[in-house]
CSV table of C-alpha atoms in Angstrom, one decimal:
chain,number,residue,atom,x,y,z
A,1,UNK,CA,0.0,-0.2,0.3
A,2,UNK,CA,1.0,3.7,-1.0
A,3,UNK,CA,1.5,5.4,2.3
A,4,UNK,CA,2.1,9.0,1.8
A,5,UNK,CA,3.1,11.5,5.4
A,6,UNK,CA,5.1,14.5,6.2
A,7,UNK,CA,8.8,13.5,8.1
A,8,UNK,CA,10.2,16.4,9.4
A,9,UNK,CA,8.7,19.0,7.1
A,10,UNK,CA,8.9,17.1,3.9
A,11,UNK,CA,6.2,15.0,2.4
A,12,UNK,CA,7.1,11.4,1.7
A,13,UNK,CA,5.2,8.4,0.0
A,14,UNK,CA,6.7,4.8,-0.4
A,15,UNK,CA,4.8,1.3,-1.1
A,16,UNK,CA,5.0,-0.7,1.7
A,17,UNK,CA,3.2,-3.9,2.9
A,18,UNK,CA,0.3,-3.2,5.4
A,19,UNK,CA,2.1,-5.1,8.3
A,20,UNK,CA,4.9,-2.5,8.0
A,21,UNK,CA,5.5,-0.6,11.5
A,22,UNK,CA,6.2,2.8,11.1
A,23,UNK,CA,9.6,2.2,12.3
A,24,UNK,CA,10.7,-0.2,9.7
A,25,UNK,CA,8.8,2.1,7.4
A,26,UNK,CA,10.9,4.9,8.5
A,27,UNK,CA,14.2,2.9,8.5
A,28,UNK,CA,14.3,0.9,5.6
A,29,UNK,CA,11.8,2.7,2.8
A,30,UNK,CA,13.4,6.7,3.7
A,31,UNK,CA,16.0,5.5,4.7
A,32,UNK,CA,15.7,7.6,8.4
A,33,UNK,CA,18.1,5.0,10.2
A,34,UNK,CA,18.0,7.7,13.6
A,35,UNK,CA,15.0,5.9,15.1
A,36,UNK,CA,15.9,2.7,16.5
A,37,UNK,CA,14.4,-0.7,17.5
A,38,UNK,CA,15.4,-1.9,20.5
A,39,UNK,CA,13.0,-4.2,22.6
A,40,UNK,CA,10.4,-4.2,19.5
A,41,UNK,CA,7.5,-4.6,22.4
A,42,UNK,CA,7.4,-0.7,23.6
A,43,UNK,CA,9.4,-1.3,26.7
A,44,UNK,CA,12.7,0.8,25.7
A,45,UNK,CA,11.3,3.7,23.7
A,46,UNK,CA,14.6,3.7,21.6
A,47,UNK,CA,12.1,3.5,18.6
A,48,UNK,CA,10.3,7.0,19.9
A,49,UNK,CA,8.9,9.5,17.4
A,50,UNK,CA,6.8,12.5,17.8
A,51,UNK,CA,3.4,12.3,15.1
A,52,UNK,CA,0.8,15.2,15.3
A,53,UNK,CA,3.1,16.5,18.5
A,54,UNK,CA,3.0,13.1,20.7
A,55,UNK,CA,5.6,11.2,21.0
A,56,UNK,CA,4.7,7.0,20.0
A,57,UNK,CA,6.9,4.0,19.9
A,58,UNK,CA,7.5,3.4,16.3
A,59,UNK,CA,7.7,-0.1,16.7
A,60,UNK,CA,4.5,0.0,18.1
A,61,UNK,CA,2.5,1.6,15.3
A,62,UNK,CA,1.5,0.6,11.7
A,63,UNK,CA,3.0,2.9,8.8
A,64,UNK,CA,-0.4,3.2,7.6
A,65,UNK,CA,-1.5,4.6,11.1
A,66,UNK,CA,1.0,7.8,10.7
A,67,UNK,CA,-0.5,8.2,6.9
A,68,UNK,CA,-1.5,11.9,6.1
A,69,UNK,CA,0.0,12.7,9.4
A,70,UNK,CA,3.1,14.8,10.4
A,71,UNK,CA,6.2,12.4,12.2
A,72,UNK,CA,8.9,13.8,13.4
A,73,UNK,CA,12.2,11.9,14.0
A,74,UNK,CA,16.0,12.7,15.1
A,75,UNK,CA,17.0,13.3,12.0
A,76,UNK,CA,14.9,16.2,11.9
A,77,UNK,CA,16.5,18.0,15.2
A,78,UNK,CA,19.9,19.3,13.5
A,79,UNK,CA,20.4,21.2,10.3
A,80,UNK,CA,23.0,23.0,8.8
A,81,UNK,CA,22.5,25.6,11.2
A,82,UNK,CA,23.1,24.0,13.8
A,83,UNK,CA,22.1,21.5,16.3
A,84,UNK,CA,18.6,21.5,18.7
A,85,UNK,CA,19.4,22.8,22.1
A,86,UNK,CA,18.9,19.6,23.9
A,87,UNK,CA,21.1,17.6,21.4
A,88,UNK,CA,23.6,20.7,22.4
A,89,UNK,CA,23.2,20.0,25.9
A,90,UNK,CA,23.8,16.1,25.8
A,91,UNK,CA,26.7,16.5,24.1
A,92,UNK,CA,28.1,19.6,26.7
A,93,UNK,CA,27.1,17.0,29.6
A,94,UNK,CA,28.2,13.5,27.8
A,95,UNK,CA,25.0,12.2,28.6
A,96,UNK,CA,25.4,9.0,26.1
A,97,UNK,CA,27.5,6.3,26.6
A,98,UNK,CA,26.6,3.7,24.0
A,99,UNK,CA,24.1,6.3,22.3
A,100,UNK,CA,21.7,4.0,21.4
A,101,UNK,CA,19.1,5.1,23.6
A,102,UNK,CA,19.9,8.5,22.4
A,103,UNK,CA,17.1,9.0,19.7
A,104,UNK,CA,14.3,8.0,21.5
A,105,UNK,CA,15.7,10.2,25.1
A,106,UNK,CA,15.8,12.7,23.0
A,107,UNK,CA,12.9,12.9,21.0
A,108,UNK,CA,10.8,12.0,24.7
A,109,UNK,CA,12.5,15.1,25.9
A,110,UNK,CA,11.4,17.5,22.8
A,111,UNK,CA,7.9,16.5,23.3
A,112,UNK,CA,7.9,17.4,26.6
A,113,UNK,CA,10.1,20.7,26.4
A,114,UNK,CA,8.1,22.0,23.5
A,115,UNK,CA,5.0,21.8,25.7
A,116,UNK,CA,6.5,22.7,28.6
A,117,UNK,CA,10.2,23.8,28.5
A,118,UNK,CA,10.3,24.8,32.2
A,119,UNK,CA,9.5,21.4,33.0
A,120,UNK,CA,10.4,20.1,36.4
A,121,UNK,CA,12.7,17.6,37.1
A,122,UNK,CA,9.9,15.2,38.4
A,123,UNK,CA,8.1,16.0,35.1
A,124,UNK,CA,11.1,15.4,33.3
A,125,UNK,CA,11.2,11.9,34.9
A,126,UNK,CA,7.3,11.5,34.0
A,127,UNK,CA,8.2,11.9,30.6
A,128,UNK,CA,10.9,10.0,29.9
A,129,UNK,CA,9.8,7.0,31.9
A,130,UNK,CA,9.2,5.0,29.1
A,131,UNK,CA,12.8,4.9,27.5
A,132,UNK,CA,15.3,2.8,28.9
A,133,UNK,CA,18.8,3.8,29.1
A,134,UNK,CA,21.6,1.1,30.3
A,135,UNK,CA,24.4,3.1,30.7
A,136,UNK,CA,24.3,6.6,32.5
A,137,UNK,CA,21.6,5.9,35.4
A,138,UNK,CA,20.3,8.7,33.8
A,139,UNK,CA,21.5,11.9,35.9
A,140,UNK,CA,23.2,13.5,33.2
A,141,UNK,CA,20.7,12.9,30.7
A,142,UNK,CA,18.1,14.5,33.2
A,143,UNK,CA,20.8,17.6,33.4
A,144,UNK,CA,21.0,17.9,30.1
A,145,UNK,CA,17.0,18.3,29.6
A,146,UNK,CA,17.0,20.5,32.3
A,147,UNK,CA,19.5,22.9,30.9
A,148,UNK,CA,17.9,22.6,27.1
A,149,UNK,CA,14.5,23.8,28.7
A,150,UNK,CA,16.5,26.9,30.5
A,151,UNK,CA,17.6,27.4,26.8
A,152,UNK,CA,14.2,27.0,25.1
A,153,UNK,CA,12.2,28.8,27.7
A,154,UNK,CA,14.6,32.0,27.1
A,155,UNK,CA,13.7,35.2,25.1
A,156,UNK,CA,16.2,34.2,22.5
A,157,UNK,CA,14.6,30.9,21.6
A,158,UNK,CA,13.3,31.5,18.4
A,159,UNK,CA,9.7,30.5,18.8
A,160,UNK,CA,9.0,30.1,15.6
A,161,UNK,CA,11.3,27.3,15.3
A,162,UNK,CA,9.4,24.1,14.7
A,163,UNK,CA,12.0,21.0,15.1
B,1,UNK,CA,13.7,-14.6,14.8
B,2,UNK,CA,13.5,-11.3,12.4
B,3,UNK,CA,12.1,-8.4,14.3
B,4,UNK,CA,10.0,-6.1,13.9
B,5,UNK,CA,8.6,-8.0,11.4
B,6,UNK,CA,4.9,-9.3,11.0
B,7,UNK,CA,3.3,-11.9,9.2
B,8,UNK,CA,1.1,-10.8,6.2
B,9,UNK,CA,-2.0,-9.5,6.5
B,10,UNK,CA,-4.7,-7.2,4.6
B,11,UNK,CA,-5.2,-3.7,6.0
B,12,UNK,CA,-8.7,-2.6,6.5
B,13,UNK,CA,-9.8,0.9,7.7
B,14,UNK,CA,-13.2,0.7,7.9
B,15,UNK,CA,-14.5,4.9,8.6
B,16,UNK,CA,-18.0,3.8,9.9
B,17,UNK,CA,-19.5,1.2,12.2
B,18,UNK,CA,-21.9,-0.6,9.0
B,19,UNK,CA,-18.5,-0.8,7.1
B,20,UNK,CA,-17.0,-2.3,10.2
B,21,UNK,CA,-19.8,-5.2,10.8
B,22,UNK,CA,-19.8,-5.6,7.0
B,23,UNK,CA,-16.0,-6.4,7.0
B,24,UNK,CA,-16.2,-8.2,10.3
B,25,UNK,CA,-19.0,-10.9,8.8
B,26,UNK,CA,-17.0,-11.0,5.1
B,27,UNK,CA,-13.8,-12.4,7.2
B,28,UNK,CA,-15.4,-14.3,10.1
B,29,UNK,CA,-13.1,-16.0,12.2
B,30,UNK,CA,-9.9,-14.4,10.2
B,31,UNK,CA,-10.7,-10.4,11.2
B,32,UNK,CA,-9.4,-9.1,14.0
B,33,UNK,CA,-9.8,-5.8,15.5
B,34,UNK,CA,-7.5,-3.2,15.9
B,35,UNK,CA,-7.7,-0.6,18.0
B,36,UNK,CA,-4.4,0.7,19.3
B,37,UNK,CA,-2.4,-2.2,18.5
B,38,UNK,CA,-0.6,-2.3,21.7
B,39,UNK,CA,-1.8,-5.9,22.4
B,40,UNK,CA,-2.3,-6.8,19.2
B,41,UNK,CA,1.5,-6.0,17.5
B,42,UNK,CA,2.4,-8.5,20.4
B,43,UNK,CA,0.7,-11.1,19.0
B,44,UNK,CA,1.3,-10.4,15.5
B,45,UNK,CA,5.1,-10.6,15.9
B,46,UNK,CA,5.5,-13.7,18.2
B,47,UNK,CA,3.3,-14.8,14.6
B,48,UNK,CA,1.4,-16.7,17.8
B,49,UNK,CA,-1.9,-14.8,15.9
B,50,UNK,CA,-1.9,-14.5,12.5
B,51,UNK,CA,-5.4,-13.1,11.2
B,52,UNK,CA,-6.2,-12.6,8.0
B,53,UNK,CA,-7.8,-9.6,7.8
B,54,UNK,CA,-7.0,-6.3,10.3
B,55,UNK,CA,-9.7,-4.4,10.9
B,56,UNK,CA,-8.4,-0.8,12.2
B,57,UNK,CA,-11.3,0.4,14.0
B,58,UNK,CA,-9.2,4.3,14.1
B,59,UNK,CA,-11.1,5.9,11.2
B,60,UNK,CA,-14.1,5.4,12.8
B,61,UNK,CA,-15.1,9.1,14.3
B,62,UNK,CA,-17.9,7.8,16.7
B,63,UNK,CA,-15.9,5.6,18.4
B,64,UNK,CA,-13.6,8.8,20.1
B,65,UNK,CA,-13.9,11.0,22.5
B,66,UNK,CA,-15.1,12.1,25.9
B,67,UNK,CA,-19.2,13.0,26.2
B,68,UNK,CA,-21.1,14.0,29.5
B,69,UNK,CA,-24.6,13.1,29.7
B,70,UNK,CA,-27.4,13.3,31.2
B,71,UNK,CA,-26.5,10.2,33.3
B,72,UNK,CA,-22.9,10.7,33.5
B,73,UNK,CA,-19.9,10.2,31.2
B,74,UNK,CA,-20.0,8.7,28.1
B,75,UNK,CA,-16.1,7.3,27.0
B,76,UNK,CA,-15.7,5.7,23.2
B,77,UNK,CA,-13.6,2.9,23.3
B,78,UNK,CA,-11.0,4.9,21.1
B,79,UNK,CA,-10.6,7.2,23.3
B,80,UNK,CA,-6.6,7.2,24.8
B,81,UNK,CA,-5.3,6.6,28.0
B,82,UNK,CA,-3.7,9.7,27.7
B,83,UNK,CA,-6.8,11.5,26.7
B,84,UNK,CA,-8.8,10.1,29.7
B,85,UNK,CA,-6.0,11.2,32.1
B,86,UNK,CA,-5.8,14.7,31.0
B,87,UNK,CA,-9.4,15.2,30.2
B,88,UNK,CA,-11.4,17.5,32.7
B,89,UNK,CA,-14.3,15.9,32.8
B,90,UNK,CA,-12.5,12.7,33.8
B,91,UNK,CA,-10.1,14.5,36.1
B,92,UNK,CA,-12.9,16.4,37.3
B,93,UNK,CA,-15.5,13.9,38.3
B,94,UNK,CA,-13.8,10.5,38.0
B,95,UNK,CA,-10.7,11.2,39.1
B,96,UNK,CA,-10.4,7.3,40.2
B,97,UNK,CA,-9.8,6.3,35.9
B,98,UNK,CA,-7.8,9.4,35.4
B,99,UNK,CA,-5.2,8.3,38.0
B,100,UNK,CA,-5.6,4.6,36.7
B,101,UNK,CA,-5.2,5.4,32.7
B,102,UNK,CA,-2.1,7.6,33.5
B,103,UNK,CA,-0.5,4.2,35.5
B,104,UNK,CA,-1.0,2.3,32.7
B,105,UNK,CA,2.5,1.6,30.3
B,106,UNK,CA,4.5,4.2,29.7
B,107,UNK,CA,3.8,7.5,28.0
B,108,UNK,CA,4.3,6.6,24.4
B,109,UNK,CA,1.7,3.7,25.1
B,110,UNK,CA,-0.8,5.8,26.3
B,111,UNK,CA,-0.8,8.0,23.6
B,112,UNK,CA,-2.3,5.5,21.6
B,113,UNK,CA,-3.3,2.6,23.6
B,114,UNK,CA,-6.9,2.7,24.2
B,115,UNK,CA,-9.4,2.4,26.6
B,116,UNK,CA,-11.3,-0.2,24.7
B,117,UNK,CA,-7.9,-2.2,24.4
B,118,UNK,CA,-7.0,-2.0,27.6
B,119,UNK,CA,-10.3,-4.0,29.4
B,120,UNK,CA,-10.5,-6.0,25.9
B,121,UNK,CA,-6.4,-7.4,26.0
B,122,UNK,CA,-6.2,-11.1,26.2
B,123,UNK,CA,-4.0,-12.7,29.0
B,124,UNK,CA,-0.7,-12.2,29.7
B,125,UNK,CA,0.3,-15.3,30.9
B,126,UNK,CA,3.5,-15.6,29.4
B,127,UNK,CA,3.1,-19.4,28.5
B,128,UNK,CA,-0.1,-18.7,26.7
B,129,UNK,CA,1.7,-15.8,25.0
B,130,UNK,CA,4.3,-17.9,23.9
B,131,UNK,CA,2.2,-20.0,21.7
B,132,UNK,CA,2.0,-23.0,23.9
B,133,UNK,CA,-0.8,-25.4,23.7
B,134,UNK,CA,-2.5,-24.5,27.2
B,135,UNK,CA,-6.1,-24.9,27.9
B,136,UNK,CA,-6.9,-21.2,26.7
B,137,UNK,CA,-5.4,-21.5,23.7
B,138,UNK,CA,-7.5,-24.7,22.9
B,139,UNK,CA,-5.0,-27.6,24.5
B,140,UNK,CA,-5.4,-29.7,27.5
B,141,UNK,CA,-2.5,-28.8,29.5
B,142,UNK,CA,-1.6,-25.2,32.0
B,143,UNK,CA,2.1,-24.9,32.5
B,144,UNK,CA,1.7,-22.1,34.5
B,145,UNK,CA,0.5,-24.7,37.4
B,146,UNK,CA,2.4,-27.4,37.6
B,147,UNK,CA,5.4,-27.8,40.5
B,148,UNK,CA,8.2,-25.7,38.2
B,149,UNK,CA,5.4,-23.3,36.6
B,150,UNK,CA,6.7,-19.8,36.6
B,151,UNK,CA,3.3,-18.6,38.2
B,152,UNK,CA,4.3,-15.7,40.2
B,153,UNK,CA,2.1,-12.7,38.0
B,154,UNK,CA,-0.9,-15.4,38.3
B,155,UNK,CA,-3.6,-15.8,40.3
B,156,UNK,CA,-4.8,-16.4,43.6
B,157,UNK,CA,-8.8,-16.7,43.2
B,158,UNK,CA,-10.9,-18.8,40.4
B,159,UNK,CA,-8.4,-20.7,39.2
B,160,UNK,CA,-10.4,-23.4,36.4
B,161,UNK,CA,-8.0,-25.0,34.5
B,162,UNK,CA,-6.1,-21.4,33.6
B,163,UNK,CA,-4.8,-19.6,36.3
B,164,UNK,CA,-3.9,-15.9,34.0
B,165,UNK,CA,-5.0,-12.8,35.4
B,166,UNK,CA,-6.8,-9.5,34.3
B,167,UNK,CA,-3.8,-7.5,33.6
B,168,UNK,CA,-6.0,-3.9,33.1
B,169,UNK,CA,-5.6,-1.2,35.4
B,170,UNK,CA,-8.7,0.6,34.5
B,171,UNK,CA,-10.8,-2.4,34.3
B,172,UNK,CA,-11.1,-3.0,38.2
B,173,UNK,CA,-12.1,1.2,38.4
B,174,UNK,CA,-14.7,0.3,35.8
B,175,UNK,CA,-16.4,-1.9,38.4
B,176,UNK,CA,-15.6,0.3,40.6
B,177,UNK,CA,-17.4,2.8,39.7
B,178,UNK,CA,-20.6,0.5,38.2
B,179,UNK,CA,-19.6,1.1,34.8
B,180,UNK,CA,-21.2,-0.5,32.5
B,181,UNK,CA,-20.1,-1.2,28.7
B,182,UNK,CA,-22.0,-0.4,25.4
B,183,UNK,CA,-21.5,-3.4,22.9
B,184,UNK,CA,-22.8,-3.6,19.3
B,185,UNK,CA,-23.2,-5.4,16.5
B,186,UNK,CA,-24.6,-5.4,13.1
B,187,UNK,CA,-28.4,-6.0,14.3
B,188,UNK,CA,-28.2,-4.4,17.6
B,189,UNK,CA,-27.3,-2.9,20.4
B,190,UNK,CA,-26.8,-4.6,24.1
B,191,UNK,CA,-25.2,-3.0,27.6
B,192,UNK,CA,-23.6,-4.8,29.8
B,193,UNK,CA,-22.5,-3.8,33.5
B,194,UNK,CA,-19.0,-3.6,33.7
B,195,UNK,CA,-19.1,-6.4,35.9
B,196,UNK,CA,-20.7,-8.6,34.3
B,197,UNK,CA,-18.3,-8.0,30.8
B,198,UNK,CA,-15.6,-9.6,32.2
B,199,UNK,CA,-15.7,-13.6,32.0
B,200,UNK,CA,-13.6,-15.9,33.8
B,201,UNK,CA,-12.6,-19.5,32.2
B,202,UNK,CA,-15.4,-21.0,34.2
B,203,UNK,CA,-17.4,-19.4,31.7
B,204,UNK,CA,-15.6,-19.2,28.5
B,205,UNK,CA,-11.5,-20.3,29.2
B,206,UNK,CA,-10.8,-18.6,25.5
B,207,UNK,CA,-11.9,-15.0,26.1
B,208,UNK,CA,-11.7,-12.9,29.3
B,209,UNK,CA,-14.8,-11.0,28.1
B,210,UNK,CA,-18.6,-11.4,26.9
B,211,UNK,CA,-17.6,-9.8,24.0
B,212,UNK,CA,-18.5,-11.8,20.6
B,213,UNK,CA,-16.2,-12.4,17.0
B,214,UNK,CA,-18.7,-9.9,15.4
B,215,UNK,CA,-19.4,-7.3,18.2
B,216,UNK,CA,-17.6,-4.0,18.6
B,217,UNK,CA,-17.0,-2.6,22.3
B,218,UNK,CA,-18.6,1.1,21.0
B,219,UNK,CA,-18.6,3.0,24.4
B,220,UNK,CA,-17.9,2.6,28.2
B,221,UNK,CA,-20.7,4.5,30.5
B,222,UNK,CA,-20.1,5.6,33.7
B,223,UNK,CA,-23.0,7.1,36.0
B,224,UNK,CA,-22.8,9.9,38.3
B,225,UNK,CA,-23.5,7.6,41.1
B,226,UNK,CA,-20.0,8.0,42.4
B,227,UNK,CA,-19.0,11.0,40.9
B,228,UNK,CA,-16.8,13.6,43.3
B,229,UNK,CA,-16.3,10.7,45.9
B,230,UNK,CA,-13.5,9.9,47.8
B,231,UNK,CA,-11.0,7.9,45.6
B,232,UNK,CA,-7.7,5.1,46.1
B,233,UNK,CA,-6.0,3.9,43.3
B,234,UNK,CA,-2.9,2.5,43.7
B,235,UNK,CA,-1.0,0.2,41.5
B,236,UNK,CA,2.2,-2.0,42.3
B,237,UNK,CA,4.2,-3.7,40.0
B,238,UNK,CA,7.7,-4.5,39.5
B,239,UNK,CA,8.5,-1.9,37.2
B,240,UNK,CA,6.5,1.5,37.5
B,241,UNK,CA,6.8,2.0,34.0
B,242,UNK,CA,5.1,-0.1,31.0
B,243,UNK,CA,4.4,-3.1,33.3
B,244,UNK,CA,1.0,-5.1,34.7
B,245,UNK,CA,0.1,-4.5,37.7
B,246,UNK,CA,1.0,-7.6,40.7
B,247,UNK,CA,-1.8,-6.3,42.2
B,248,UNK,CA,-3.4,-3.3,42.0
B,249,UNK,CA,-6.9,-1.3,44.0
B,250,UNK,CA,-9.4,0.8,43.4
B,251,UNK,CA,-12.0,2.1,45.9
B,252,UNK,CA,-14.4,4.6,45.6
B,253,UNK,CA,-16.1,5.5,49.3
B,254,UNK,CA,-18.8,8.2,50.4
B,255,UNK,CA,-17.9,9.8,53.5
B,256,UNK,CA,-20.2,11.1,55.8
B,257,UNK,CA,-18.1,13.3,58.4
B,258,UNK,CA,-16.3,10.3,59.9
B,259,UNK,CA,-18.5,7.4,58.4
B,260,UNK,CA,-17.9,5.6,55.4
B,261,UNK,CA,-21.4,5.6,54.3
B,262,UNK,CA,-21.0,3.8,51.3
B,263,UNK,CA,-18.1,2.1,49.3
B,264,UNK,CA,-17.0,0.2,46.3
B,265,UNK,CA,-13.4,-1.4,46.2
B,266,UNK,CA,-12.1,-4.0,43.2
B,267,UNK,CA,-8.3,-5.1,42.2
B,268,UNK,CA,-7.3,-6.3,39.5
B,269,UNK,CA,-3.8,-9.2,38.9
B,270,UNK,CA,-5.7,-11.5,41.7
B,271,UNK,CA,-7.9,-13.1,38.9
B,272,UNK,CA,-9.0,-14.1,35.4
B,273,UNK,CA,-11.5,-11.1,36.0
B,274,UNK,CA,-11.3,-7.5,38.1
B,275,UNK,CA,-12.4,-8.9,41.6
B,276,UNK,CA,-14.8,-6.9,43.2
B,277,UNK,CA,-14.5,-7.0,47.2
B,278,UNK,CA,-17.6,-7.3,48.7
B,279,UNK,CA,-16.7,-8.8,51.8
B,280,UNK,CA,-14.9,-5.6,52.5
B,281,UNK,CA,-17.4,-3.4,51.5
B,282,UNK,CA,-19.6,-5.2,53.9
B,283,UNK,CA,-17.0,-5.1,56.4
B,284,UNK,CA,-16.4,-1.4,56.3
B,285,UNK,CA,-19.7,0.3,54.9
B,286,UNK,CA,-21.4,2.2,58.7
B,287,UNK,CA,-17.7,2.2,60.1
B,288,UNK,CA,-16.1,5.3,61.2
B,289,UNK,CA,-12.7,5.6,59.0
B,290,UNK,CA,-9.8,4.9,61.4
B,291,UNK,CA,-7.1,2.1,62.2
B,292,UNK,CA,-9.0,-0.4,62.9
B,293,UNK,CA,-11.7,0.0,60.7
B,294,UNK,CA,-8.9,-0.3,58.0
B,295,UNK,CA,-7.3,-3.6,60.1
B,296,UNK,CA,-10.6,-4.8,59.9
B,297,UNK,CA,-11.5,-4.1,56.3
B,298,UNK,CA,-7.5,-6.1,55.2
B,299,UNK,CA,-8.0,-9.1,57.2
B,300,UNK,CA,-11.3,-9.4,55.2
B,301,UNK,CA,-9.1,-8.8,51.8
B,302,UNK,CA,-8.2,-11.8,50.8
B,303,UNK,CA,-10.0,-14.2,52.8
B,304,UNK,CA,-10.7,-17.7,50.4
B,305,UNK,CA,-7.5,-17.1,48.4
B,306,UNK,CA,-5.9,-20.4,47.0
B,307,UNK,CA,-2.2,-19.0,46.2
B,308,UNK,CA,0.2,-21.2,43.4
B,309,UNK,CA,3.4,-21.8,44.4
B,310,UNK,CA,5.1,-18.8,44.0
B,311,UNK,CA,2.6,-16.1,44.5
B,312,UNK,CA,1.5,-16.8,48.0
B,313,UNK,CA,3.2,-12.3,48.5
B,314,UNK,CA,-0.2,-11.3,46.8
B,315,UNK,CA,-2.0,-12.6,50.1
B,316,UNK,CA,-0.4,-9.7,52.2
B,317,UNK,CA,0.2,-7.3,49.2
B,318,UNK,CA,-3.7,-7.4,48.7
B,319,UNK,CA,-4.4,-6.9,52.2
B,320,UNK,CA,-1.8,-4.2,52.6
B,321,UNK,CA,-3.3,-2.0,49.7
B,322,UNK,CA,-7.1,-2.9,51.0
B,323,UNK,CA,-5.7,-1.1,54.6
B,324,UNK,CA,-4.0,2.1,52.7
B,325,UNK,CA,-7.6,2.6,50.5
B,326,UNK,CA,-9.5,2.7,53.4
B,327,UNK,CA,-7.0,4.4,55.2
B,328,UNK,CA,-5.2,6.7,53.3
B,329,UNK,CA,-7.6,8.0,50.5
């Protein structure tokens, strides 16, 4: 079946079998391999993407259910001008070790900060509760998101920045 | 096994109920009703269930949304758990349900998982989910209830060949709030009390609910009977997120001063159906809410329980949850 959708602001389409998950669609049909396949059952959250302003496990969503919708993946966060404040904060603090959870962590964090850039530590933990990291113990990840939130809530941060 | 792969199926996305019933009828046994899919995809990925056609109900608008009615609140079966957790109508009058919905799985899953799916999800026994030929799967053995069987998560009530439990966080809430389920097929609509919606293995070992193959759960109605009561919800699980409850508890209490005028209390994780604790209700009704009443309630909570090899801990767990529900609500 033909699936057409917006990915990171670009209209994309590809033909795929109906049983294709959004994750497989992104990785194997659109060659966007940022979202990762971890547990395959919704436990780890490394496949997290944002669809129409909400975070989803792309391994537990049919590509067909994302048709016509607006999908943001980790590839949509950085451009030639620079990286997203969350990515910058992760880099500065060394929030990742192996990095496999990173795309999901950052998308969950972005989904939270887009709605609430002044989120408390408790709210950050809540928003990340569906994402597992087996290296870091989460401390630096949470600190980075707090820092990114401060950047995103400052007057200097362009509010029109959609990615 | 290759991962993130599902066996091929036809995907049908009806846009109205008539169309959905027509498709369900056409494919009969080969049809699979898909809501949020968070239970379904596990089955498909494990290749245990291989439907010919998956009928995605998400395009049917009338199955979605939360509406105020003269009798209370009506929640479309395809309303997501996240919407319920954040709805002003629900957090205002039935915060018990909002609390339970916010404790299901993870944020990502609550954004797509529906209340209809949460109450209709299949048994979570891993022997059954792994595709073993147990009683529930049409075989003639229960792998969980054997001397070596891993049954830490299984039932302490109502074992009847199968020892799986109701894994839902919202189901005991619906029982406690006297909710009713609206079920339709192509010809008629029927209303079933939440308490009668769930069925144990003694009634039908291959199903968890009264829902027939050609039927669709369209909505859940919550009467205003318990609106704004004193509520208590608690879920105990090995992991706070994503995991199913070992035991959860949902209570709605009507207080008059410090006296418990009336109460509904139910739990999941102990029986194949959400278990209403009528003995506890009888014990505390009319009593003052204090430590003594809470102790009395706790001591009556697990009466008649028959634990399996590895789940004796569920008895004190249930007792303590009941104690807290009465004392701390």
